[in-house]
Each structure stands twice: as structure tokens, then as C-alpha cells.
Coordinates of C-alpha atoms in Angstrom, one line a residue:
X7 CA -6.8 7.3 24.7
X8 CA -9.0 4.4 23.1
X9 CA -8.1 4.1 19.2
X10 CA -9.8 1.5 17.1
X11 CA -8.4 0.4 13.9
X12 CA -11.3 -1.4 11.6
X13 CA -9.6 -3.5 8.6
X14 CA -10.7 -6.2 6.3
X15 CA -8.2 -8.7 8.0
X16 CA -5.3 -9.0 10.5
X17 CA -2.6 -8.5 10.8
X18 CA -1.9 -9.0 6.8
X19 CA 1.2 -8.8 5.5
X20 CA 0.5 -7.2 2.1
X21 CA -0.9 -4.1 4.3
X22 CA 2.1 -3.8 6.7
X23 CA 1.4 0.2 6.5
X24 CA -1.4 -0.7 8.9
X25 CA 1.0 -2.6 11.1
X26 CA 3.7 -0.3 11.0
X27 CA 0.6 2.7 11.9
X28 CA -0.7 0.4 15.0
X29 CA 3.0 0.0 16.1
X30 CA 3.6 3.7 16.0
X31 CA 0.6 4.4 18.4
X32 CA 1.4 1.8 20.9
X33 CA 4.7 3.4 21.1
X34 CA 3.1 6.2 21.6
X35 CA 1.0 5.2 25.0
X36 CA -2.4 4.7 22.6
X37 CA -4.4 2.0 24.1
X38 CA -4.7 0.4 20.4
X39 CA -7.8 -2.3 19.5
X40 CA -8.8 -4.0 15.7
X41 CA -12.0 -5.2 14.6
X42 CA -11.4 -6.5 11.1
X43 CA -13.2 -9.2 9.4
X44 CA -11.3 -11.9 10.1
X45 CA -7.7 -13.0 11.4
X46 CA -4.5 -14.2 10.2
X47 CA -2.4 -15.4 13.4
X48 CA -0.4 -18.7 12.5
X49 CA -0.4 -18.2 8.9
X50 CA 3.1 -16.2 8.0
X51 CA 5.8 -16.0 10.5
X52 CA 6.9 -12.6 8.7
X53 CA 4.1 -10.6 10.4
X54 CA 3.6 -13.4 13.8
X55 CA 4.1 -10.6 16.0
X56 CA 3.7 -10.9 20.1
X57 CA 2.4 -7.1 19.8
X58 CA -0.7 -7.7 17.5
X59 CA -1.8 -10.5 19.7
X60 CA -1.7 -8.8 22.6
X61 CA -3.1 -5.4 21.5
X62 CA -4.1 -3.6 24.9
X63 CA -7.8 -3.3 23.0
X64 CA -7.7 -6.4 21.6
X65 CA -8.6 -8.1 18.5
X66 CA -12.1 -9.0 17.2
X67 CA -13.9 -10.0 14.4
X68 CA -16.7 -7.8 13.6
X69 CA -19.4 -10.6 13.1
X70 CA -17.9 -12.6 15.5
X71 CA -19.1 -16.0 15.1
X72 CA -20.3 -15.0 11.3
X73 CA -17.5 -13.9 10.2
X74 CA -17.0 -17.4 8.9
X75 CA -20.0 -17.2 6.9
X76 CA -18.9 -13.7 5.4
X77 CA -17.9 -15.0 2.1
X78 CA -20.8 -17.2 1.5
X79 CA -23.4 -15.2 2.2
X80 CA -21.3 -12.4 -0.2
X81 CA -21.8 -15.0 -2.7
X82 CA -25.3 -16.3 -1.7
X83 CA -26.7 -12.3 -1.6
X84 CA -26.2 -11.2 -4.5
X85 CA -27.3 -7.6 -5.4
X86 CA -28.7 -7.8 -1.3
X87 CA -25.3 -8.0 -0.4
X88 CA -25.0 -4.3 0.6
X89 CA -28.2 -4.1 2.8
X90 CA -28.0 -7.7 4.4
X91 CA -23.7 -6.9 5.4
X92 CA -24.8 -3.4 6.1
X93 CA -27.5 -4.7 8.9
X94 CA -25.0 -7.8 10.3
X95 CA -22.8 -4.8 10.6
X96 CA -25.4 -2.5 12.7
X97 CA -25.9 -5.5 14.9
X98 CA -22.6 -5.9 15.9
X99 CA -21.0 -2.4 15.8
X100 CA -21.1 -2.4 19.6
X101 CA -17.9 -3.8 19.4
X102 CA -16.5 -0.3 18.5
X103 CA -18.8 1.5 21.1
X104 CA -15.5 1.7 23.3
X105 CA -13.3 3.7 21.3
X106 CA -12.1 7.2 21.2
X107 CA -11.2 7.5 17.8
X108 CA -12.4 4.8 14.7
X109 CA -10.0 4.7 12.0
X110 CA -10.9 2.9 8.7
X111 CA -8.0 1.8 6.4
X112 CA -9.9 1.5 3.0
X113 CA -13.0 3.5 1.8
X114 CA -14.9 0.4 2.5
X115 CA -14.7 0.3 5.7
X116 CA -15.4 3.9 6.5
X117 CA -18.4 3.6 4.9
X118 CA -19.4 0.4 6.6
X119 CA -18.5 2.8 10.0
X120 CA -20.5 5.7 8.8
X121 CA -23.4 4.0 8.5
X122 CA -23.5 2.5 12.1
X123 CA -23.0 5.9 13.3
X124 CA -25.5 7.2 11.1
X125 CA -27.9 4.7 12.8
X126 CA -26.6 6.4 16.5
X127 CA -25.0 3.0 17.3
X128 CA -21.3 5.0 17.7
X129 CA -20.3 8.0 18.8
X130 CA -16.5 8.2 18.6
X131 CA -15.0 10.2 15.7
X132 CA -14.2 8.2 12.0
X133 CA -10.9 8.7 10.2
X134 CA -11.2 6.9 6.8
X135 CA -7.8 6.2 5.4
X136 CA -8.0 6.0 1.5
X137 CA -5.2 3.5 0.0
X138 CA -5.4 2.6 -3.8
X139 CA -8.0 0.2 -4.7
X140 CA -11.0 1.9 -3.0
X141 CA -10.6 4.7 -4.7
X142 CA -9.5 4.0 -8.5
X143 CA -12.3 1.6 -9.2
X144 CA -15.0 3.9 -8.3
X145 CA -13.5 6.0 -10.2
X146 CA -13.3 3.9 -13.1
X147 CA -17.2 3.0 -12.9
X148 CA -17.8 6.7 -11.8
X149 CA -19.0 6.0 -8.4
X150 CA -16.6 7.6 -6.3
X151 CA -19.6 9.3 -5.5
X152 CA -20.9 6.3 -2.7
X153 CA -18.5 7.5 0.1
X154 CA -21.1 10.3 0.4
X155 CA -21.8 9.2 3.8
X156 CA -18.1 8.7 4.6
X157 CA -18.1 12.3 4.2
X158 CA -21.1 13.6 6.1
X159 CA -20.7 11.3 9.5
X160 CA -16.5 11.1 9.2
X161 CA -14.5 14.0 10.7
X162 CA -11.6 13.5 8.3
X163 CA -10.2 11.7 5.5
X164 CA -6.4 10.9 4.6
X165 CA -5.6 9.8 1.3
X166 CA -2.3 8.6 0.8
X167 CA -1.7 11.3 -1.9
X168 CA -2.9 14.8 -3.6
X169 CA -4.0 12.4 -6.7
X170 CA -7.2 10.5 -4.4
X171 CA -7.4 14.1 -2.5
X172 CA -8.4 15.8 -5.6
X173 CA -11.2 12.9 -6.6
X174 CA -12.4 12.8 -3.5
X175 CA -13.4 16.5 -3.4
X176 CA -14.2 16.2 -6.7
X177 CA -17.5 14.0 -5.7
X178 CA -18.0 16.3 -2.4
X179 CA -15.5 15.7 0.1
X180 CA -15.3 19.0 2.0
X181 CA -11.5 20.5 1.5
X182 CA -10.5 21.0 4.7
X183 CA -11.7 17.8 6.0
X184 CA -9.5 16.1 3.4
X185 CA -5.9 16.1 3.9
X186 CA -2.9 13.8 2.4
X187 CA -0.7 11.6 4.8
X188 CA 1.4 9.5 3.1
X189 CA 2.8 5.8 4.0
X190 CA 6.3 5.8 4.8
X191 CA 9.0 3.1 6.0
X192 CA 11.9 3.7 9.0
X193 CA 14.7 4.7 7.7
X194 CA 16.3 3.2 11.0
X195 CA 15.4 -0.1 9.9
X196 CA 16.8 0.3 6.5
X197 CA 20.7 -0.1 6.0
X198 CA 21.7 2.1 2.7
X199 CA 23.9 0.6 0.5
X200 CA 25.3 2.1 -3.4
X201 CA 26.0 -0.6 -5.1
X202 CA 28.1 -0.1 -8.6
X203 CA 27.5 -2.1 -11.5
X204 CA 30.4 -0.6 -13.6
X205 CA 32.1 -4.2 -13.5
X206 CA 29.5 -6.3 -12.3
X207 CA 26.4 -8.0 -14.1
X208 CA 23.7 -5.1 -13.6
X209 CA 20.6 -6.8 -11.4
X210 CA 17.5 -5.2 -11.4
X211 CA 14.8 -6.5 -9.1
X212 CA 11.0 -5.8 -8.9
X213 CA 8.7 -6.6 -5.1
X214 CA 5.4 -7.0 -5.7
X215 CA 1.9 -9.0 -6.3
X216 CA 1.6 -10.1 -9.5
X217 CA -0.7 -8.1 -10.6
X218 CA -2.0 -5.9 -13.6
X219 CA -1.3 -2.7 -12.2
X220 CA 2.4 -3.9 -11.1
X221 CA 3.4 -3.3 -14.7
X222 CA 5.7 -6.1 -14.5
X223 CA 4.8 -7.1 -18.3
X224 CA 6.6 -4.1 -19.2
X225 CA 9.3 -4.1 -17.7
X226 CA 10.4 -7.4 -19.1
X227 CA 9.6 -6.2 -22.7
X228 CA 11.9 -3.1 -21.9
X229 CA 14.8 -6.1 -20.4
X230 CA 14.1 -8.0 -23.7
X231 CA 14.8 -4.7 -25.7
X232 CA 17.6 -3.4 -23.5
X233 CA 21.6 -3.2 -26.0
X234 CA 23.6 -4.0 -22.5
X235 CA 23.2 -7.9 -22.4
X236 CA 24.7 -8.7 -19.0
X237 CA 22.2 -8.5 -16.8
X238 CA 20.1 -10.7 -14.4
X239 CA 16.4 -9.9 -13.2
X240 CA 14.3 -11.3 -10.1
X241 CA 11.2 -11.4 -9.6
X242 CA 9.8 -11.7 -5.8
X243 CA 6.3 -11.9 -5.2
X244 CA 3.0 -14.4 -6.6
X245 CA -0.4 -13.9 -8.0
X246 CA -2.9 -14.4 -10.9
X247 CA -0.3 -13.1 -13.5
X248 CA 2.4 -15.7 -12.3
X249 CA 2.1 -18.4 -15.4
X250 CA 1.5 -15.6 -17.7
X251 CA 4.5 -13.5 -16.8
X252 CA 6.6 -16.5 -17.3
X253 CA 5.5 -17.3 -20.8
X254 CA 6.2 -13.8 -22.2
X255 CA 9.9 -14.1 -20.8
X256 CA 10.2 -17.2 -22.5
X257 CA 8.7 -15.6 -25.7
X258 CA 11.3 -12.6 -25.3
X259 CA 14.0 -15.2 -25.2
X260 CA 14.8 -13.8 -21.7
X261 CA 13.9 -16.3 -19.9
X262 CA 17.4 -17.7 -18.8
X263 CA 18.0 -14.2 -17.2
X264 CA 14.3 -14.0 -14.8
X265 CA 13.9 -15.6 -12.0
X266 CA 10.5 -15.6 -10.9
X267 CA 11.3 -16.8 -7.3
X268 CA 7.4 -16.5 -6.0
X269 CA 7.2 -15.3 -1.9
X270 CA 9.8 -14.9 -0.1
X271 CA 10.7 -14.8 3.2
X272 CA 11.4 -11.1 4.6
X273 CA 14.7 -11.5 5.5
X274 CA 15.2 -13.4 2.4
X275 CA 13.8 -10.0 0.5
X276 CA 16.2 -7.6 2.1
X277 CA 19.1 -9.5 1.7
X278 CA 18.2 -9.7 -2.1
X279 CA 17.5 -6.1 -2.3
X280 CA 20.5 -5.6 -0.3
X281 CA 22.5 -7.3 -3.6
X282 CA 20.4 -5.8 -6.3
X283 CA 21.0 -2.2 -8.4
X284 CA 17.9 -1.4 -9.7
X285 CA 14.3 -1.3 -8.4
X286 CA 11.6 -1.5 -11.3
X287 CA 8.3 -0.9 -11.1
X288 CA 6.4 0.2 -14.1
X289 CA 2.8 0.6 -12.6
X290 CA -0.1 1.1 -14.6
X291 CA -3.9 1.8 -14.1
X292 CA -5.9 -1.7 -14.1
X293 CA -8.6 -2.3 -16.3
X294 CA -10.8 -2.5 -13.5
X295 CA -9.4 0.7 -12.8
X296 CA -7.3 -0.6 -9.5
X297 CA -4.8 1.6 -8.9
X298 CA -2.0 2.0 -7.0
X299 CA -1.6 5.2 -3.5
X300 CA 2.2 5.2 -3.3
X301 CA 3.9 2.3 -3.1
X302 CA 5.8 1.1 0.0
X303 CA 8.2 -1.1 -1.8
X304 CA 9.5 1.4 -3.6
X305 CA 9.9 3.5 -0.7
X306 CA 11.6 0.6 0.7
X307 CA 13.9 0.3 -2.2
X308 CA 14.9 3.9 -1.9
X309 CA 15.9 3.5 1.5
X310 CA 18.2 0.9 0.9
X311 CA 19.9 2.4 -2.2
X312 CA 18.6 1.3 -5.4
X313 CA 18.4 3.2 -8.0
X314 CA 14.3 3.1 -8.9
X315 CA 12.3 3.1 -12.2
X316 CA 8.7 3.7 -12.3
X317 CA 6.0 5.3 -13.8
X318 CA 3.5 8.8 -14.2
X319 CA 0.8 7.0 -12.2
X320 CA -1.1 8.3 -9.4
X321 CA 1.0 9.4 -6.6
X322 CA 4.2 7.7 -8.0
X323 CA 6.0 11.2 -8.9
X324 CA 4.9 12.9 -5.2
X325 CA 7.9 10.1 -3.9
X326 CA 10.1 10.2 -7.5
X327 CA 11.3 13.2 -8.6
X328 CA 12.6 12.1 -12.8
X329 CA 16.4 12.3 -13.0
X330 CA 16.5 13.9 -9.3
X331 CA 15.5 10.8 -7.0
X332 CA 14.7 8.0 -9.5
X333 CA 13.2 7.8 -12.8
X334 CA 9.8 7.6 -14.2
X335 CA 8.0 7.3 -17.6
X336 CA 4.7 7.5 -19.0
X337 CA 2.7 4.3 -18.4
X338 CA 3.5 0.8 -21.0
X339 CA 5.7 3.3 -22.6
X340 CA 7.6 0.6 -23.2
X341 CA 10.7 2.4 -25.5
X342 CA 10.9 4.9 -23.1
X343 CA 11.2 2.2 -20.7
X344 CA 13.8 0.5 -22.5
X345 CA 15.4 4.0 -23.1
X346 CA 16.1 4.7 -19.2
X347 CA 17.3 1.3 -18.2
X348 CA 20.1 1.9 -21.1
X349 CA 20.8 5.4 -19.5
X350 CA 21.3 3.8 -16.4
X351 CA 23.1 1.0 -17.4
X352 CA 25.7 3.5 -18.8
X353 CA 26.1 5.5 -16.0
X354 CA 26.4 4.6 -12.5
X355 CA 28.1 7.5 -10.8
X356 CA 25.3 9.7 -11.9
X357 CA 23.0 7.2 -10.1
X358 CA 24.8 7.0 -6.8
X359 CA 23.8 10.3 -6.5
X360 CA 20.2 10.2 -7.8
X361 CA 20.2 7.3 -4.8
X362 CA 21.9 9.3 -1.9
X363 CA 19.0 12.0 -2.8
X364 CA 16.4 9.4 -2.6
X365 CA 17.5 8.1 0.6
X366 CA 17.5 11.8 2.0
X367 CA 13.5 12.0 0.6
X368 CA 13.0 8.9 2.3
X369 CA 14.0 10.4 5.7
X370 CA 12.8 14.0 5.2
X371 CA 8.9 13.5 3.7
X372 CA 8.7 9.2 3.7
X373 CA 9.5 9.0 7.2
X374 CA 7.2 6.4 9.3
X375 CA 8.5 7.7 12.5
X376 CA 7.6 11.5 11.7
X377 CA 4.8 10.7 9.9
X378 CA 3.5 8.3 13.2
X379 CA 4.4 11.2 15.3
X380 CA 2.0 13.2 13.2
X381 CA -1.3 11.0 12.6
X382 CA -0.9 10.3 16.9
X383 CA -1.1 14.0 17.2
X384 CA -4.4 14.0 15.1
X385 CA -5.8 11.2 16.8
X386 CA -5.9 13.1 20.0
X387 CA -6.7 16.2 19.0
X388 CA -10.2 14.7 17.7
X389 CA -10.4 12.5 20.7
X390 CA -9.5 15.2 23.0
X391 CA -12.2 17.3 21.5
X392 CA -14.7 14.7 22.0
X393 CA -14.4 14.1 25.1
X394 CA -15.1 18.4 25.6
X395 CA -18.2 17.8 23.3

């Protein structure tokens, strides 16, 4: 069976749920293809993969030759953006005339799909695959509403959690074609490790673009208000909020003790997590209203054996259960912040077993290789009953 995967670029390493999806199926026997709008090959070695170059259905970019121009003509449109990219779109959708099965990653890109089948240029059935992003910013501006046609010409839609699920029937969505399938990480791949901190220097650790919604802000306010004063802090991971981030440590008077190390290599990030204790991530909803599904890195984190922090956002507490498998508090609650990290920093045995359960969620409900198993098993069941249509 022919599955397509559409994508805004490829492979990219700050989606490596997509990969880790596309790997699943070709171990599977799915005869896998991408269309995305343009490619990455060459630029990291961390996701330079012999697989994703040799795809059995191959890589292309959906404009082809204009794909070059896409930016550009984004800027040069204007407000005509949406009906000049919609008809370059049309034009060239016979690149996914070939598949069995279309699945979207992003709202985005269903909806760019949904309206070429609308216009009877494809056929094959559309799985749209809502992450974060695509769906807390139209809810911020109240147009969640524009995946209408996602709706109407898709067969199903996965959001990564019960939190999108909800807003998505909210605005129409029809409840049984709506259905949560989370992310997950292997387990396999993940060596746990408890590490004490009873005599050590306690290092906490946070994996992430430097973003608003990362919440990394507060967790270095809760660090600078934190009694225990041996403790070290890294920070792996750039973006906009780089310089900022900085300056506040150095206003807290904590700057000796974070280390903002920028991108890392992969196998420079596990060995780190491998020597950490604590995992924090104190996400919060963006002013723009990005937000995130349910973070892979903390998923990652779990697996490992960390002890994780985090917050009442989105679909956060469906992977963290408070005291049970981690810890969470309400969002730039920064005292309550503060107050956890000293709980934890006082008791360690506790938190060896809060890890161990959080490893065993991992495996049970986080699991990439059941949860692989699973979305293959939809795939053909809609491409199976296409080909009967």
C-alpha cells in the first residue's frame, strides 16, 4: 500500500515524530512517499538518514521548481496569498495522485489537501494530523473554524491530545471522525537511568527551542528563588529568546550556574540527559496563542529517568500524572514553581519512584512502537476500503 506523507519540510529535525511515524511504516512493508515544501538533506547530520533519501515513494517538493520562490511570493501576495498558494497547489497536486492514503502533519496542510480534492484532483483518503501550533492560534484569533473543509473532504483527524480533540469538535469536527493518537518515543532506544542527588550537586536540565511557550523564563526565576543553593542548570536548544534568556539569568544573579549551551549534537543531548536529575519544562500558552500537543522531550526525559516538572497546559497532564509520574503546576506560577523544585530537591527516594512509574507510562501509553503498530493499522483499513469503493 501507497502512503503519502505531505509536510512543510523534510526530513526536519524539530519534527522527528514525523520521522519516527515514516520509519514505523517502512518497517511495516508501507511503500512510504513525501511531498513537503521543500528539503533539508545536507543540512544536520542528526536526521542525514539513508532511509529518508531513499523512500520507496520518494521525495518531492510540491511546487517543484517553485518551491524556491514559495517564500517570496508569501511575502509579495499579501492578503492573495491564500488563493494564489491554493491554485499553485491545485496545479501540482498530481504529485499525490498516486497514493493510497494522504496524511497531513499540521492543519495546514490538510487543508491545502482538502482543497485539491475538493477540486476532484485526488482521490485517495486525507488523515490530517493536528500538532500544537495549528491549532492554538486559531484558537486564539477564533478561527479554528477554517479547517471546515478539512472536515468535510478528510476521513479522519488525529490530534495529538483530548485538549485539540475537544476544539476541533467544538467548530464542527464530526466526533467519530476525530480521534487522539499521541506521539510517543521507543522505549528500546532509551536506556533508564535513576540518578540520586542526595550527595551530589542537583542538575536540572531543560530541551527545547527557545521559545515563549517553552516557559523557560520561569523556570529560571523559580532556580533564582530556590533555598538549596547547589545546583547547576543547562540549557540545550536556540531561538529568538536566546539573548533575552541570558540577561534575566544575569539579573537573577544566576548566571554562573546556567549554561545556555545553544544546539547540540544528538548524542551530545543524551549523554547530557543521561547525567542530569531533573527535566523542566514550564510551558505556557503564547501570546499568539502557539501552543504546545505533548511534548516529545519530555517523553524522552521520562524514558531515560528524570524526574520531570511541567505545567497545566494543554495535553501536558494526559503524559504527567502530579506527584504520580512527574510534577506539574499551574502556568508562570512561578512560587509554585519554586515550591516543587525544593520538594524535590529534599527528597530523592520519593522521586526514584515517581521516575520508575514514568518510565512504565512511557512504555504502556507513550510507546512509538505500539502506537506505529496502531496508526499502520488505520492506514490500511482506509486504504483497504478504498480500493472496495
Amino acid at each position: 500500500m501507497k502512503i503519502c506523507f505531505v509536510v512543510d519540510k523534510f526530513p526536519s529535525l524539530s519534527e522527528t515524530f514525523v520521522l519516527d511515524q515514516i520509519a514505523g511504516c517502512l518497517e511495516r512493508g508501507m511503500e512510504v512517499g513525501v511531498v513537503c515544501n521543500e528539503t533539508s538533506f545536507g543540512r544536520d547530520s542528526n536526521i542525514d538518514d539513508p532511509r529518508w533519501q531513499a523512500l520507496p515513494g520518494k521525495v518531492v517538493c510540491w511546487w517543484g521548481g517553485l518551491a524556491r520562490y514559495r517564500p517570496l511570493l508569501r511575502k509579495w501576495s499579501g492578503r492573495f496569498w491564500d488563493k494564489l498558494s491554493t491554485a499553485i497547489d491545485i496545479a501540482h497536486a498530481r504529485k499525490l495522485q498516486g497514493a493510497d492514503v494522504i496524511v497531513a502533519h499540521f492543519g495546514n496542510n490538510g487543508m491545502r489537501v482538502a482543497r485539491a480534492i475538493k477540486r476532484g484532483r485526488i482521490s485517495a483518503p486525507l488523515v490530517t494530523i493536528f500538532h500544537g501550533r495549528d491549532v492554538g492560534e486559531p484558537l486564539h484569533d477564533n478561527t479554528l473554524a477554517r479547517y471546515k473543509i478539512v472536515f468535510e473532504k478528510g476521513v479522519l483527524q488525529l490530534p495529538v491530545n483530548a485538549f485539540f480533540r475537544d476544539a476541533l469538535i467544538e467548530v464542527g469536527a464530526s466526533p467519530e471522525q476525530v480521534v487522539v493518537h499521541h506521539m510517543g518515543v521507543r522505549p528500546s532506544d532509551i536506556d533508564y537511568r535513576w540518578r540520586s542527588w542526595e550527595q551530589a550537586t542537583l542538575s536540572f536540565i531543560s530541551v527545547c527551542r527557545l521559545t515563549e511557550k517553552k516557559g523557560i523564563e520561569y523556570a529560571l526565576r523559580a532556580l533564582a528563588g530556590l533555598p538549596r543553593r547547589d545546583w547547576i542548570y543547562s540549557v540545550i536548544g536556540g531561538g529568538e529568546l536566546l539573548e533575552e534568556l541570558k540577561g534575566i539569568a544575569a539579573e537573577l544573579g544566576i548566571a554562573d550556574r546556567v549554561n545556555f549551551l545553544g544546539p547540540r549534537p544528538h548524542s551530545e543531548v543524551k549523554q547530557r540527559l543521561r547525567d542530569a536529575h531533573v527535566f523542566l519544562l514550564p510551558s505556557v500558552g503564547a501570546r499568539d496563542g502557539d501552543l504546545e500537543g505533548i511534548p516529545v522531550s519530555l517523553m524522552e526525559a521520562m524514558a531515560a529517568g528524570l524526574t520531570v516538572v511541567s505545567t497545566y497546559h494543554s495535553g501536558i497532564p494526559e503524559l504527567i500524572d502530579d506527584h504520580k509520574t512527574g510534577f506539574l503546576v499551574a502556568e508562570r506560577d512561578v512560587a509554585a514553581l519554586t515550591g516543587k523544585l525544593a520538594w524535590i530537591a529534599e527528597n530523592p527516594k520519593p522521586c526514584e519512584e515517581i521516575a520508575l512509574a514514568a518510565r512504565k507510562k512511557i512504555e504502556a501509553e507513550f510507546n512509538s512502537d505500539l502506537l506505529n503498530q496502531h496508526f499502520v493499522e488505520i492506514a490500511m483499513r482506509l486504504g483497504e476500503t478504498r480500493s472496495l469503493a
